[in-house]
PDB file of C-alpha atoms in Angstrom:
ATOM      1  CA  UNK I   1      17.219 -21.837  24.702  1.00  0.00           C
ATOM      2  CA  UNK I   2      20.996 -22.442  25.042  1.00  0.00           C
ATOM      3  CA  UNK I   3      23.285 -19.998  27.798  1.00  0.00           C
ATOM      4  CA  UNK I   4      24.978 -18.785  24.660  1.00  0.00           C
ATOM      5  CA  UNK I   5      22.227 -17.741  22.799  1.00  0.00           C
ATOM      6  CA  UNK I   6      20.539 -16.095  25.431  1.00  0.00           C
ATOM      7  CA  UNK I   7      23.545 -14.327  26.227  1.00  0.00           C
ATOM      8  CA  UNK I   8      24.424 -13.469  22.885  1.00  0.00           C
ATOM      9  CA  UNK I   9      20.854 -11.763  22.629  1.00  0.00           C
ATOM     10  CA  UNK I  10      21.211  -9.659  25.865  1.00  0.00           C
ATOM     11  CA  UNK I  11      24.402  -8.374  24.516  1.00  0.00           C
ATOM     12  CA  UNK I  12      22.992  -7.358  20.765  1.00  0.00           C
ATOM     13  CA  UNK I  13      20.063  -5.360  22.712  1.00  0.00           C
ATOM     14  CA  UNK I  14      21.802  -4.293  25.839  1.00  0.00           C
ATOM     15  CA  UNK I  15      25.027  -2.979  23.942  1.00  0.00           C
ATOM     16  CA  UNK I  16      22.686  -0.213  21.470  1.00  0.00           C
ATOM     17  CA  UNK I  17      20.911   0.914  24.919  1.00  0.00           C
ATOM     18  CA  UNK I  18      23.763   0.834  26.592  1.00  0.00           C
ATOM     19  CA  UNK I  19      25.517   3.475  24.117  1.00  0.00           C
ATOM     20  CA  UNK I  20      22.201   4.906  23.935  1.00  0.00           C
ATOM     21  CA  UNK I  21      22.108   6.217  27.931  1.00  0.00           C
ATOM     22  CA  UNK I  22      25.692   6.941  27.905  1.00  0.00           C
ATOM     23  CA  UNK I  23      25.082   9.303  25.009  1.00  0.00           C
ATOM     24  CA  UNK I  24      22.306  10.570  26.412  1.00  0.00           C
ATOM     25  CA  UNK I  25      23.756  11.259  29.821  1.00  0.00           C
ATOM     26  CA  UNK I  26      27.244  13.117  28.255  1.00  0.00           C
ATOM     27  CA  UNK I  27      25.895  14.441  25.660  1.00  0.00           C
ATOM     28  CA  UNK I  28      28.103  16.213  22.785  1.00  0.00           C
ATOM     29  CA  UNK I  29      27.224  20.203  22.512  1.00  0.00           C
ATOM     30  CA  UNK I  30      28.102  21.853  19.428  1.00  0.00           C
ATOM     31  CA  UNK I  31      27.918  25.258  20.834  1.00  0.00           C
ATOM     32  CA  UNK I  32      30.553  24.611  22.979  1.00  0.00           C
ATOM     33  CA  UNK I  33      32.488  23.180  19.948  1.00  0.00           C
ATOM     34  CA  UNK I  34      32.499  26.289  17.728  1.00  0.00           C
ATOM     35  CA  UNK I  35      35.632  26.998  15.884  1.00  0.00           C
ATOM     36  CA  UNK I  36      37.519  30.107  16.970  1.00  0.00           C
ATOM     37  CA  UNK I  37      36.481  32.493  14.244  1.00  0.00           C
ATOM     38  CA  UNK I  38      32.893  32.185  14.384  1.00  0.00           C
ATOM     39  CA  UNK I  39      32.465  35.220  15.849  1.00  0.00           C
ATOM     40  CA  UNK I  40      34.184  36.671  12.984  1.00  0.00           C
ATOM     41  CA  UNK I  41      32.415  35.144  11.056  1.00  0.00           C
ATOM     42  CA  UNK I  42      28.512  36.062  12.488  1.00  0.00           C
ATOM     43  CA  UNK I  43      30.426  39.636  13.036  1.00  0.00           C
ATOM     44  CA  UNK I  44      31.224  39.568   8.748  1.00  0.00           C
ATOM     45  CA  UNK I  45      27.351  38.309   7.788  1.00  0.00           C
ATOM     46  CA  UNK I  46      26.256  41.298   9.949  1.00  0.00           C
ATOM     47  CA  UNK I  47      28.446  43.858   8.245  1.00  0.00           C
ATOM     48  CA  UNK I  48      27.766  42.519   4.971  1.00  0.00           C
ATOM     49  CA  UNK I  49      23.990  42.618   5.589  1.00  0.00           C
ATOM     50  CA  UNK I  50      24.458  46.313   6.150  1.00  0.00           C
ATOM     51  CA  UNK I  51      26.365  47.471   3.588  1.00  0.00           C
ATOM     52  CA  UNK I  52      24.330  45.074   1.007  1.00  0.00           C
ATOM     53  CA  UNK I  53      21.017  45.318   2.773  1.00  0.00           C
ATOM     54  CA  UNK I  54      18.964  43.981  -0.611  1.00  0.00           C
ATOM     55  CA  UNK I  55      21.390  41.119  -1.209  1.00  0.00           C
ATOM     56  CA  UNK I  56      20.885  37.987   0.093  1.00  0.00           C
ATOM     57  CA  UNK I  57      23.812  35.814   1.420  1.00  0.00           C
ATOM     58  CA  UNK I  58      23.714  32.416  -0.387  1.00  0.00           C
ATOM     59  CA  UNK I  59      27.251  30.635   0.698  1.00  0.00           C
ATOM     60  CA  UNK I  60      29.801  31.289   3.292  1.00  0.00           C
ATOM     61  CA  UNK I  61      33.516  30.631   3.709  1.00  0.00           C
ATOM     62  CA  UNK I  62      36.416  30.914   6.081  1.00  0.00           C
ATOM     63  CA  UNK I  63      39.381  31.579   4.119  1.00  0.00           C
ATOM     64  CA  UNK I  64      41.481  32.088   7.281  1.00  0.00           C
ATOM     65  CA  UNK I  65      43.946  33.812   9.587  1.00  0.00           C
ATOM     66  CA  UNK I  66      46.650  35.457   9.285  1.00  0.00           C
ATOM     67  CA  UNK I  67      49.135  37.849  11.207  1.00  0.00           C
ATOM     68  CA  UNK I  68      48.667  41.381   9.963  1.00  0.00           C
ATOM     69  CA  UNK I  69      51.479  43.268  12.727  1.00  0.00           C
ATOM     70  CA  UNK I  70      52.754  41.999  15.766  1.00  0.00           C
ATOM     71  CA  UNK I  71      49.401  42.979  17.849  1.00  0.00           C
ATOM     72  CA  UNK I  72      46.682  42.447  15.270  1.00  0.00           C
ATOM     73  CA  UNK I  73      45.269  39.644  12.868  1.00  0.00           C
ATOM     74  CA  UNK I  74      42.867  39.566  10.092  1.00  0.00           C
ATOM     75  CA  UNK I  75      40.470  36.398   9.692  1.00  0.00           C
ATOM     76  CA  UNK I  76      38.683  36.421   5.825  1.00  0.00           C
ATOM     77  CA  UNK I  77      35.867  35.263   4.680  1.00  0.00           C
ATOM     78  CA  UNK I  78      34.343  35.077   1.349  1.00  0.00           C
ATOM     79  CA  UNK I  79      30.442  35.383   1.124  1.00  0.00           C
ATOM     80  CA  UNK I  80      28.581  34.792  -2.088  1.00  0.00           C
ATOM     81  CA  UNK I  81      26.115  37.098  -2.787  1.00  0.00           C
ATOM     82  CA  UNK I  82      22.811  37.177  -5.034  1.00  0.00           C
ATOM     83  CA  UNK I  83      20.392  40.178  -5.614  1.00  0.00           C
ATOM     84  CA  UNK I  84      17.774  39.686  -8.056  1.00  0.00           C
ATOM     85  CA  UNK I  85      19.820  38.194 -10.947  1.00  0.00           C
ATOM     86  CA  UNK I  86      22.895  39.688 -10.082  1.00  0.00           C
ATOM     87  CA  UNK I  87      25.853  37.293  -8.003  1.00  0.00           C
ATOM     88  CA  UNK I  88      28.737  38.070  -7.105  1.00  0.00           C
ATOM     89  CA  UNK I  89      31.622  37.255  -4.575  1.00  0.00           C
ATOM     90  CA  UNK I  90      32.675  39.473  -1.607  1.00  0.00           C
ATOM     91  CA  UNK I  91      35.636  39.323   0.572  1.00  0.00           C
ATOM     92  CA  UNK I  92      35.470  40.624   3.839  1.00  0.00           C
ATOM     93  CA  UNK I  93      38.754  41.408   5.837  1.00  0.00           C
ATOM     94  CA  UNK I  94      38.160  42.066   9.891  1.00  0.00           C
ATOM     95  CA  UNK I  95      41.347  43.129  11.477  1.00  0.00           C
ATOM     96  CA  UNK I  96      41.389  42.687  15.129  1.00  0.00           C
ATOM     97  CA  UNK I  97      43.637  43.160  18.022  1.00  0.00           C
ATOM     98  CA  UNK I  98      44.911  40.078  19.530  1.00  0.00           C
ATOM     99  CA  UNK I  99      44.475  40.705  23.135  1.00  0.00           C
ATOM    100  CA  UNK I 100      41.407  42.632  23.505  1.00  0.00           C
ATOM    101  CA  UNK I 101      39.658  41.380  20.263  1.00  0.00           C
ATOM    102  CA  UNK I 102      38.546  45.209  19.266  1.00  0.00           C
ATOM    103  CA  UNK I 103      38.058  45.470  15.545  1.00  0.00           C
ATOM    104  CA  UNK I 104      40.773  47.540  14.054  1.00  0.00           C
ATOM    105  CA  UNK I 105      38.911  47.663  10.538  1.00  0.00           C
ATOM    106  CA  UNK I 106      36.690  45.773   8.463  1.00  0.00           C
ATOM    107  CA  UNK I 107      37.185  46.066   4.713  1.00  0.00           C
ATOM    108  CA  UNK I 108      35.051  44.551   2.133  1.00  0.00           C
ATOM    109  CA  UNK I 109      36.308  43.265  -1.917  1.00  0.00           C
ATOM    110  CA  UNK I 110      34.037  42.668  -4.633  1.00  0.00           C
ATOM    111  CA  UNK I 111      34.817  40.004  -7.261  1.00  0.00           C
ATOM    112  CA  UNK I 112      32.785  38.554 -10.007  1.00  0.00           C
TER     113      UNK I 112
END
């Protein structure tokens, strides 16, 4: 077999194992890569799950952040909600402090 070809073939099946081990060795960890208002976010399914403890939680969003006072923000979520045949939309509004994180107030708004 010619030098080319042979080399050619080492490179098509070396190159995929290559990237393969490399991978494999520095992996990528999503739970490292979570996006900063996750937290929130787990912290508004919980609340929601306790005011609405028959409903089940059938889509999540993160509608954002914004600046509430100088010290606090509010991250918002909308949830849709189903129970029985009943669904619905529900914003939920957590307020925090900036520094130390400590919920201010969590406020919840129902829409159809």
């Amino acid at each position: 077999m010619p030098a080319f070809v042979t080399s050619l073939f080492a490179r098509s099946v070396l190159t995929p194992l290559l990237a393969s081990l490399l991978l494999f060795f520095f992996q990528y960890d999503p739970a490292c890569a979570q996006p900063p208002y996750a937290k929130w976010g787990r912290l508004a399914m919980q609340e929601t799950m306790k005011k609405y403890p028959h409903a089940q939680i059938v889509d999540y969003l993160h509608v954002g952040r914004t600046a509430k006072t100088p010290t606090t923000s509010e991250e918002t979520f909308k949830l849709l909600l189903q129970e029985g045949n009943r669904r619905w939309a529900l914003l939920v509004h957590i307020e925090f402090e900036n520094q130390t994180e400590h919920v201010v107030q969590i406020t919840f708004e129902e829409s159809a």
